[in-house]
mmCIF file of C-alpha atoms in Angstrom:
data_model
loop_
_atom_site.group_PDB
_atom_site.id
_atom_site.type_symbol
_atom_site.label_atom_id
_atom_site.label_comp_id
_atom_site.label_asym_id
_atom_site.label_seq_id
_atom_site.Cartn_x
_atom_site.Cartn_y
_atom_site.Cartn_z
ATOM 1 C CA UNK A 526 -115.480 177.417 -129.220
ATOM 2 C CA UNK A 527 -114.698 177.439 -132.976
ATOM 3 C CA UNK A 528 -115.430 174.647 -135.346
ATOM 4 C CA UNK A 529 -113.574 175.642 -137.732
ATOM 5 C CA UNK A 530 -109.750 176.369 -138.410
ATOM 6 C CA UNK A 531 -109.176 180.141 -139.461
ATOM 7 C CA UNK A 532 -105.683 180.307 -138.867
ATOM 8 C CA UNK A 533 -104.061 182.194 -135.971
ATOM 9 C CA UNK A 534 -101.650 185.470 -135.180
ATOM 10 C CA UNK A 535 -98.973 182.783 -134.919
ATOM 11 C CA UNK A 536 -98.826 180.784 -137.680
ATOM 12 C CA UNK A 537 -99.937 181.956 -141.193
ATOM 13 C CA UNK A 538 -101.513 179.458 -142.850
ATOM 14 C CA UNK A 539 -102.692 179.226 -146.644
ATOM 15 C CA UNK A 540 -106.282 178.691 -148.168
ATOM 16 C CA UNK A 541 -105.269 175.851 -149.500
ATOM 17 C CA UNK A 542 -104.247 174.288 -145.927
ATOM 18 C CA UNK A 543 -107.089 176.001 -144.188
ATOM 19 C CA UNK A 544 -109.008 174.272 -146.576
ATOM 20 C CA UNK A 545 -107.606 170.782 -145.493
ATOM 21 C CA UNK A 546 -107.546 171.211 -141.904
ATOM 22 C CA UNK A 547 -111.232 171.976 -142.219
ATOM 23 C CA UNK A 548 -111.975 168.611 -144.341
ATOM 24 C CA UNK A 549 -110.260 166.900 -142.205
ATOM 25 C CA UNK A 550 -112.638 167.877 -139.291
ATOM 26 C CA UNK A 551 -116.081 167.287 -141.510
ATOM 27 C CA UNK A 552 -114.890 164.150 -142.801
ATOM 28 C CA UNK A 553 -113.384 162.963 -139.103
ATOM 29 C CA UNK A 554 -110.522 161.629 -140.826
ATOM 30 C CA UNK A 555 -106.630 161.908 -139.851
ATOM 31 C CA UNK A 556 -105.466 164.810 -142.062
ATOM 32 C CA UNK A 557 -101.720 163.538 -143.489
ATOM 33 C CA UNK A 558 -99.490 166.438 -143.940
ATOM 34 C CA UNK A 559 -96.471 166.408 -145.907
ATOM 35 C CA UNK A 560 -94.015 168.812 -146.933
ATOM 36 C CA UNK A 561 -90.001 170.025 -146.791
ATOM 37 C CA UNK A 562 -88.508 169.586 -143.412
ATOM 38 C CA UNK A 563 -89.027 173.178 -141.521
ATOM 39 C CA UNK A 564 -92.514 174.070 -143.515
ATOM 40 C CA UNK A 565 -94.243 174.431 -140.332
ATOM 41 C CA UNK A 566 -95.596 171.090 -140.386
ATOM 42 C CA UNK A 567 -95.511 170.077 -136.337
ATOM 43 C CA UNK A 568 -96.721 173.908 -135.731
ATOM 44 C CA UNK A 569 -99.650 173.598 -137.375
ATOM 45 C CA UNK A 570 -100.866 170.684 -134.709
ATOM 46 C CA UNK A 571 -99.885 173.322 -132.341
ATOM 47 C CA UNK A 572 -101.712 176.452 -133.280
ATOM 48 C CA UNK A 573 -105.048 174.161 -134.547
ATOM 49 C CA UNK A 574 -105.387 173.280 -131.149
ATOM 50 C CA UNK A 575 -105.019 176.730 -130.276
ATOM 51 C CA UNK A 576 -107.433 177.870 -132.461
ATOM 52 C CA UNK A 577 -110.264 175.111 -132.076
ATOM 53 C CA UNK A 578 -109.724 175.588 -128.503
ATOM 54 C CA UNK A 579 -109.199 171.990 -127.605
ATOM 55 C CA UNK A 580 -105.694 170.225 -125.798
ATOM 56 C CA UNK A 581 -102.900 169.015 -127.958
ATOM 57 C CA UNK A 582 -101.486 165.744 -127.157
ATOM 58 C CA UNK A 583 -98.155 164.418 -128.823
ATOM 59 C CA UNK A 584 -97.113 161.910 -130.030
ATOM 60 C CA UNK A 585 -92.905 162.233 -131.773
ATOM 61 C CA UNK A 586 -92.192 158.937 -133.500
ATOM 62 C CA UNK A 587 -88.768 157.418 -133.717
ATOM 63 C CA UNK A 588 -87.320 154.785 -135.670
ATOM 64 C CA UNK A 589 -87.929 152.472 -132.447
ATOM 65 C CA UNK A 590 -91.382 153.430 -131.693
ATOM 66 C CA UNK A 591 -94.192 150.497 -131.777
ATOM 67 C CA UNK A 592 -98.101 151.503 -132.611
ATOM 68 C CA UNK A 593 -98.790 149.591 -129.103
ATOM 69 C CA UNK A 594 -96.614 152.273 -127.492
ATOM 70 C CA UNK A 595 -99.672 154.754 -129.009
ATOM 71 C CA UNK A 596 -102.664 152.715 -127.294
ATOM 72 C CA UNK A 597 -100.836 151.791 -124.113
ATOM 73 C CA UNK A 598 -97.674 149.904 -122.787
ATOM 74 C CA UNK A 599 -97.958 146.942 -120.145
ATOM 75 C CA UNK A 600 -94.646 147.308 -117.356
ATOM 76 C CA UNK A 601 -94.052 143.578 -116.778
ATOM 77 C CA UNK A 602 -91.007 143.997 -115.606
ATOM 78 C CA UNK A 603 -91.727 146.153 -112.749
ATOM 79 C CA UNK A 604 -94.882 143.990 -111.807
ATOM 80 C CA UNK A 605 -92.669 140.989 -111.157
ATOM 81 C CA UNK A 606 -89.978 142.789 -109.350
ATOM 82 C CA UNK A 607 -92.447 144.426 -107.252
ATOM 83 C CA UNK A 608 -93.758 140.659 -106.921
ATOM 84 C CA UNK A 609 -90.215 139.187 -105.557
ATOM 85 C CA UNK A 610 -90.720 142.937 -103.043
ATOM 86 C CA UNK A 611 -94.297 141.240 -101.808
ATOM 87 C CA UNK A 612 -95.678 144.616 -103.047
ATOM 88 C CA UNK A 613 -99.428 144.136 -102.456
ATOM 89 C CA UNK A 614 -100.013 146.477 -105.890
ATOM 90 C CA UNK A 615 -98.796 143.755 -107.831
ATOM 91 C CA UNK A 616 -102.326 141.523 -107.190
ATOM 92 C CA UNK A 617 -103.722 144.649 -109.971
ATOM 93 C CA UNK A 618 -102.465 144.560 -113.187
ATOM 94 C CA UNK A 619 -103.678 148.192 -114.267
ATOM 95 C CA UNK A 620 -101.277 149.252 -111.682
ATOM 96 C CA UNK A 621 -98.788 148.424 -114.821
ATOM 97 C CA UNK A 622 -100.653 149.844 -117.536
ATOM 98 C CA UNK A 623 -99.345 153.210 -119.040
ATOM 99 C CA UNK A 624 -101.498 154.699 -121.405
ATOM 100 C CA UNK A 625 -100.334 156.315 -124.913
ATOM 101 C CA UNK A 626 -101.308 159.514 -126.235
ATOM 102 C CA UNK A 627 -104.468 157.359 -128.044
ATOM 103 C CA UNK A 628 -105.950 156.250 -124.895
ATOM 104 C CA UNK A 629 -105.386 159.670 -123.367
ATOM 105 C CA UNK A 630 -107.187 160.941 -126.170
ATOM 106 C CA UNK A 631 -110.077 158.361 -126.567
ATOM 107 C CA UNK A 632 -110.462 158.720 -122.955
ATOM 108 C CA UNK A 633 -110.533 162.735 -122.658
ATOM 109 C CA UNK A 634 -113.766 164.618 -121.444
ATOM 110 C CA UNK A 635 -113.299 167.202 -124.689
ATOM 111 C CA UNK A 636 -112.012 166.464 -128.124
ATOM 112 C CA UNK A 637 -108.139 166.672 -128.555
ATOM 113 C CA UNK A 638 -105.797 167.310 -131.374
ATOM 114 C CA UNK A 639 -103.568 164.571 -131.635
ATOM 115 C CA UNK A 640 -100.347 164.877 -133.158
ATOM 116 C CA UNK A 641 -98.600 162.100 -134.565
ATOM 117 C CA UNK A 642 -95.313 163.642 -135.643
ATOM 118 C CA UNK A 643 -92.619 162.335 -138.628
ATOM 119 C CA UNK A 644 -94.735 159.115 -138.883
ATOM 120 C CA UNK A 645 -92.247 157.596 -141.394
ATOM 121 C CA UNK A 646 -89.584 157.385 -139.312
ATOM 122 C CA UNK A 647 -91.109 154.084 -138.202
ATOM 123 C CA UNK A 648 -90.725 150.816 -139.461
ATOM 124 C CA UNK A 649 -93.069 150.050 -143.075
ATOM 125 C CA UNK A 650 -95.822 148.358 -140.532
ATOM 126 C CA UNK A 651 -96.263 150.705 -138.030
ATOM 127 C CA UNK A 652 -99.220 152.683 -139.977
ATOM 128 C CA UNK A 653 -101.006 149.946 -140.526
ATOM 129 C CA UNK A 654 -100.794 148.699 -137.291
ATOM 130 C CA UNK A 655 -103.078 151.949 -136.482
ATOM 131 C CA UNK A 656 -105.438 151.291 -139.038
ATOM 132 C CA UNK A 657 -108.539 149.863 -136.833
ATOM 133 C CA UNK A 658 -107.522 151.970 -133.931
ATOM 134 C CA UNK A 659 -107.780 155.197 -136.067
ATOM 135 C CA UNK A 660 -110.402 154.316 -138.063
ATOM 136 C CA UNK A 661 -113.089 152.809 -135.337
ATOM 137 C CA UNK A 662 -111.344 154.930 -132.776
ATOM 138 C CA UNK A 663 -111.130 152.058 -130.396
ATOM 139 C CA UNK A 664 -108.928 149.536 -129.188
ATOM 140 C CA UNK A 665 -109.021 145.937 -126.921
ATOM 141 C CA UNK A 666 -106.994 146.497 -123.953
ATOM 142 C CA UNK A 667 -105.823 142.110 -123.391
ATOM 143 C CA UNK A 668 -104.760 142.879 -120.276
ATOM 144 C CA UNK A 669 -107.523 143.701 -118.250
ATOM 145 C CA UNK A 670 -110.219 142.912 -120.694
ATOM 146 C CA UNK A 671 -111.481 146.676 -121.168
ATOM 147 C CA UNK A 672 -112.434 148.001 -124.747
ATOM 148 C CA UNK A 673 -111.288 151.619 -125.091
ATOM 149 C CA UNK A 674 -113.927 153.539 -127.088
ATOM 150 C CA UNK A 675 -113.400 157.637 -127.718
ATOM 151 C CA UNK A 676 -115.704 159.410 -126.061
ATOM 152 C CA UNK A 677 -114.887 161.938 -127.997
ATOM 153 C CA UNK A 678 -113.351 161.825 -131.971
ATOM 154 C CA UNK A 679 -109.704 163.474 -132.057
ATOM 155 C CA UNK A 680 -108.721 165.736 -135.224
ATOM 156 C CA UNK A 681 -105.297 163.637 -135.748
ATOM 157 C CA UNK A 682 -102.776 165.306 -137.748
ATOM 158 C CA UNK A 683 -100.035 163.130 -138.954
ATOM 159 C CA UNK A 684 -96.454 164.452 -140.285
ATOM 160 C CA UNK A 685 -94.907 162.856 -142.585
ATOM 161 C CA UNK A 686 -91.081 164.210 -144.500
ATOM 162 C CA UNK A 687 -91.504 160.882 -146.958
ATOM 163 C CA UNK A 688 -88.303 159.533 -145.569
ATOM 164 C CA UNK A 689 -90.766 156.394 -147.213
ATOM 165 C CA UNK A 690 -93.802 155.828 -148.651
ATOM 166 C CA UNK A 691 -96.741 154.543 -146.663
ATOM 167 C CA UNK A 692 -99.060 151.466 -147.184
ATOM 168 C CA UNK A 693 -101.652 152.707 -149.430
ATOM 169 C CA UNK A 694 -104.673 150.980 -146.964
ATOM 170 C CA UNK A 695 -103.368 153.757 -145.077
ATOM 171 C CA UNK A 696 -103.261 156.580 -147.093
ATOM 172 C CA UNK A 697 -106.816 155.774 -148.002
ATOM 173 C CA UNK A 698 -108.007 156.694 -144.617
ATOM 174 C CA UNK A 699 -106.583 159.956 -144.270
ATOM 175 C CA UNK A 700 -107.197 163.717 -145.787
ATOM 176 C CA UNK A 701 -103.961 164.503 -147.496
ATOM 177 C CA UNK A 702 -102.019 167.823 -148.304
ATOM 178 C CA UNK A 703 -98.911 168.631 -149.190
ATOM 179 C CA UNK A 704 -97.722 171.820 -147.745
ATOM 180 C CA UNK A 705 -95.931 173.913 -150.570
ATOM 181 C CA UNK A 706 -92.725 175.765 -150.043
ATOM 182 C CA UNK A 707 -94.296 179.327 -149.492
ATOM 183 C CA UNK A 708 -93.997 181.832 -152.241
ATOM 184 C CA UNK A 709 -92.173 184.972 -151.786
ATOM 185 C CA UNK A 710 -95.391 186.751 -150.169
ATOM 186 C CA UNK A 711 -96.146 184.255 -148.248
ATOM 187 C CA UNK A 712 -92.784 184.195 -146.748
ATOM 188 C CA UNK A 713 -92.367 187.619 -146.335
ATOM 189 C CA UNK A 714 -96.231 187.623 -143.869
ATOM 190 C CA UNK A 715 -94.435 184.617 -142.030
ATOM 191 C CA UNK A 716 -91.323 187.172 -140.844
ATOM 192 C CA UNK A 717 -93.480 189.593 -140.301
ATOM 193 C CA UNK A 718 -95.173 187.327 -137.949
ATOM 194 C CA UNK A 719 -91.824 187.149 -135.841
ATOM 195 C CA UNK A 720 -90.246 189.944 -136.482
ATOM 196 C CA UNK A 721 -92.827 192.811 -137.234
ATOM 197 C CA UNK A 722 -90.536 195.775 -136.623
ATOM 198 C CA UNK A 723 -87.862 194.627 -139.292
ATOM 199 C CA UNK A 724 -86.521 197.225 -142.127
ATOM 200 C CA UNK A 725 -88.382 196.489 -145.035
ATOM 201 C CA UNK A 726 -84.988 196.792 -147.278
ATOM 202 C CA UNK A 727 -83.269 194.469 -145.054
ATOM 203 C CA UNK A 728 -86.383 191.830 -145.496
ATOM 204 C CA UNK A 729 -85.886 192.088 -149.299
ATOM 205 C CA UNK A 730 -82.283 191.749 -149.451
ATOM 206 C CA UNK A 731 -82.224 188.668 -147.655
ATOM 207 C CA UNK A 732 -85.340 187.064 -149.426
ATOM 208 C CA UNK A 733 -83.789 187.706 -152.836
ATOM 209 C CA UNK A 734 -80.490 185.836 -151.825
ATOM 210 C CA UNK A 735 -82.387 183.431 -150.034
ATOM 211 C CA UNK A 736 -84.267 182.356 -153.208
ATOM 212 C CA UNK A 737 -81.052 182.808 -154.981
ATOM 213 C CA UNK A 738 -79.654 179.788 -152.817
ATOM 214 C CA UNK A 739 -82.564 177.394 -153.097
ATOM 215 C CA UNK A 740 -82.230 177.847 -156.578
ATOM 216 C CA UNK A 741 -78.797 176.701 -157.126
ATOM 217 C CA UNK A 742 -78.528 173.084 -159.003
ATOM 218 C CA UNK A 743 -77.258 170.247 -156.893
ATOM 219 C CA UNK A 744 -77.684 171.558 -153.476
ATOM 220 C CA UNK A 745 -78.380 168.526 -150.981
ATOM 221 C CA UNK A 746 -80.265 170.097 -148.291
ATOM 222 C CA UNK A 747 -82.285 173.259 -149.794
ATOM 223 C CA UNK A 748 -82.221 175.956 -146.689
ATOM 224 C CA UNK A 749 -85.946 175.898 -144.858
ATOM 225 C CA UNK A 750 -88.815 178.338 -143.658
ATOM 226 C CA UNK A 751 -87.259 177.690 -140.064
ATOM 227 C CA UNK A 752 -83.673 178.124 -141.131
ATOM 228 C CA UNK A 753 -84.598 181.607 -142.839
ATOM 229 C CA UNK A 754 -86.098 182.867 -140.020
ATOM 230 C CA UNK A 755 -83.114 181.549 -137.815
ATOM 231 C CA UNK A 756 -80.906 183.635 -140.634
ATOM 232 C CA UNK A 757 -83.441 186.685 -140.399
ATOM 233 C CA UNK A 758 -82.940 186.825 -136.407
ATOM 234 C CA UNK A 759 -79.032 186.827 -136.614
ATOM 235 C CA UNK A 760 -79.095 189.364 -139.358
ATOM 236 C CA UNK A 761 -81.109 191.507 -137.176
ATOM 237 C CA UNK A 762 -79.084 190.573 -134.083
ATOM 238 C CA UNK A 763 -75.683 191.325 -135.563
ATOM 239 C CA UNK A 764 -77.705 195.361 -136.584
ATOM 240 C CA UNK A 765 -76.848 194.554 -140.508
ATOM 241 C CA UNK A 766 -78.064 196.509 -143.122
ATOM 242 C CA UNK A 767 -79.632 195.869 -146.298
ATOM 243 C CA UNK A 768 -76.521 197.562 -148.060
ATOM 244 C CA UNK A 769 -74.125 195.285 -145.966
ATOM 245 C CA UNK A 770 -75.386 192.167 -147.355
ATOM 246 C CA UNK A 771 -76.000 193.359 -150.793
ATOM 247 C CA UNK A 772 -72.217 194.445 -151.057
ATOM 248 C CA UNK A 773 -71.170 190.782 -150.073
ATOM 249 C CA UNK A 774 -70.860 189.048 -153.258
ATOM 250 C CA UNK A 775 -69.268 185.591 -151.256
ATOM 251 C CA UNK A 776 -70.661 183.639 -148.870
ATOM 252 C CA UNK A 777 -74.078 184.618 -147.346
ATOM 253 C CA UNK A 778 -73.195 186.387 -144.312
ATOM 254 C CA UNK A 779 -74.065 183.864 -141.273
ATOM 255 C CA UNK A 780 -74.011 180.591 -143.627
ATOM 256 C CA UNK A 781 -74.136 178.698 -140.776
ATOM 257 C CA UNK A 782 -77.993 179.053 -140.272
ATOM 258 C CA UNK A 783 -78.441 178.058 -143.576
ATOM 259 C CA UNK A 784 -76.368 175.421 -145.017
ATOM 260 C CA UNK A 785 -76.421 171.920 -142.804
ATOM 261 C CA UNK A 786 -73.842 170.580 -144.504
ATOM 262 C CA UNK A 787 -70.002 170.643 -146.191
ATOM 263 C CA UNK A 788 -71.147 169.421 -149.585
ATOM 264 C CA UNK A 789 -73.421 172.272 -150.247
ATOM 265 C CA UNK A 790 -70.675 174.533 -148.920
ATOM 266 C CA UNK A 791 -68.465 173.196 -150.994
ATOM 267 C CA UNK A 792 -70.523 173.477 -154.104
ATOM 268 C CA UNK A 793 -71.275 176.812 -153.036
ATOM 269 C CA UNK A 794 -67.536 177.884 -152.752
ATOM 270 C CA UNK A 795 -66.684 176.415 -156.124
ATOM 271 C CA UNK A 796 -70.128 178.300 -158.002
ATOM 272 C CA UNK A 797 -68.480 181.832 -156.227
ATOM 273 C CA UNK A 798 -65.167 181.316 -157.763
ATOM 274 C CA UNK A 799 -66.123 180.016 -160.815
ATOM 275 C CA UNK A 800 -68.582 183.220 -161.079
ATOM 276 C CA UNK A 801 -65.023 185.669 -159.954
ATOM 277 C CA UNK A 802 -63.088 184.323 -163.116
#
């Protein structure tokens, strides 16, 4: 079983990131990823775990979620309905404990990666409401009196889109990297990756007006790695040739898959007829 992270068919990942995914394993410390929406950053939990060999457990955060909700959530409601029922389960409270994706980790026979996905989407307290548990990697369960230690240490990976900025007692624990917006080689190896049989012409052709649109001033959503290749697989779909979308001097063919929104559209539209005068 590797100890390292090397990358993967799947998911081509930089030196640079290599690089922090394997600090992030000496050092035992969560390894904070940042980076443009659709930059690959929930994959990489994936394919890590693929590559070390060890199970993936996820956790997707949303503006509701609590850090208890991580370590385990106690059901009181059902125990005293199944109390008014005379349910004899009721007489043991672990009957209404429901462990989080921590405890499921801590608890595992082999180390996990743990995912911890678009961590800012939670309230401003929420990280540091992890700060013991992912730093001592244990928690106090009040309940039935039982301290959760990790039999094993996780390799968390954390996601964050910086929606906000995190506490910095935080931050301190962690093994940061940002993930750049991959250069034009880079992105070319990833579409090979899904689409290794595509006509090198094509590839070009929409790469250069790719880059072309994510360099246009003003644009509020800049397309994504994710939304290129979604582009990329209905250009193929659709049997369009690099000469086809070279001649259109509009609208990139199939828009749709890469601007999200009407402002951009619109500020595209007016650039096109401003450049026809």
């Amino acid at each position: 079983m590797q100890v390292q992270f090397t990358g993967t068919d799947n998911y081509i990942a930089t030196p640079d990131l290599t690089m922090a995914v394997n600090a992030a394993l000496l050092l035992q410390r969560p390894l904070l990823i940042k980076g443009e929406p659709g930059t690959g950053k929930t994959l990489l939990a994936e394919e890590v775990a693929k590559s070390l060999g060890r199970p993936l457990l996820q956790w997707h955060i949303k503006s509701t979620t609590k850090a208890h909700q991580g370590l385990y959530e106690y059901d009181a409601v059902s125990r005293l309905r199944d109390s008014q029922l005379g349910d004899d389960k009721v007489h043991h409270i672990e009957n209404y404990i429901k462990q989080g994706v921590l405890w499921q980790a801590f608890s595992a026979d082999t180390p996990c990666v743990v995912l911890i996905d678009e961590i800012d989407k939670a309230d401003i307290e929420f990280p540091n409401d992890l700060l013991r548990e992912l730093d001592q990697m244990e928690f106090f369960v009040y309940e039935t009196q039982q301290l959760i230690k990790a039999k094993h240490r996780p390799l968390v990976i954390i996601t964050s889109n910086n929606e906000k900025d995190l506490p910095d007692a935080f931050l301190r624990r962690c093994f940061f990297h940002y993930i750049q917006f991959p250069d034009a080689e880079t992105l070319k190896a990833i579409v090979k990756v899904h689409f290794p049989t595509l006509q090198e012409d094509l590839l070009q052709a929409a790469m250069a007006q790719f880059f072309r649109l994510r360099e246009i001033p003003g644009l509020k959503k800049k397309p994504s790695t994710s939304e290129f290749i979604d582009w990329i697989a209905l250009l193929n779909a659709q049997g369009l040739s690099a000469q086809q979308l070279q001649r259109n001097n509009g609208l990139p063919t199939l828009n749709g898959a890469l601007l999200k929104n009407e402002q951009d559209l619109a500020l595209l539209e007016r650039l096109i007829q401003m450049s026809h005068r």
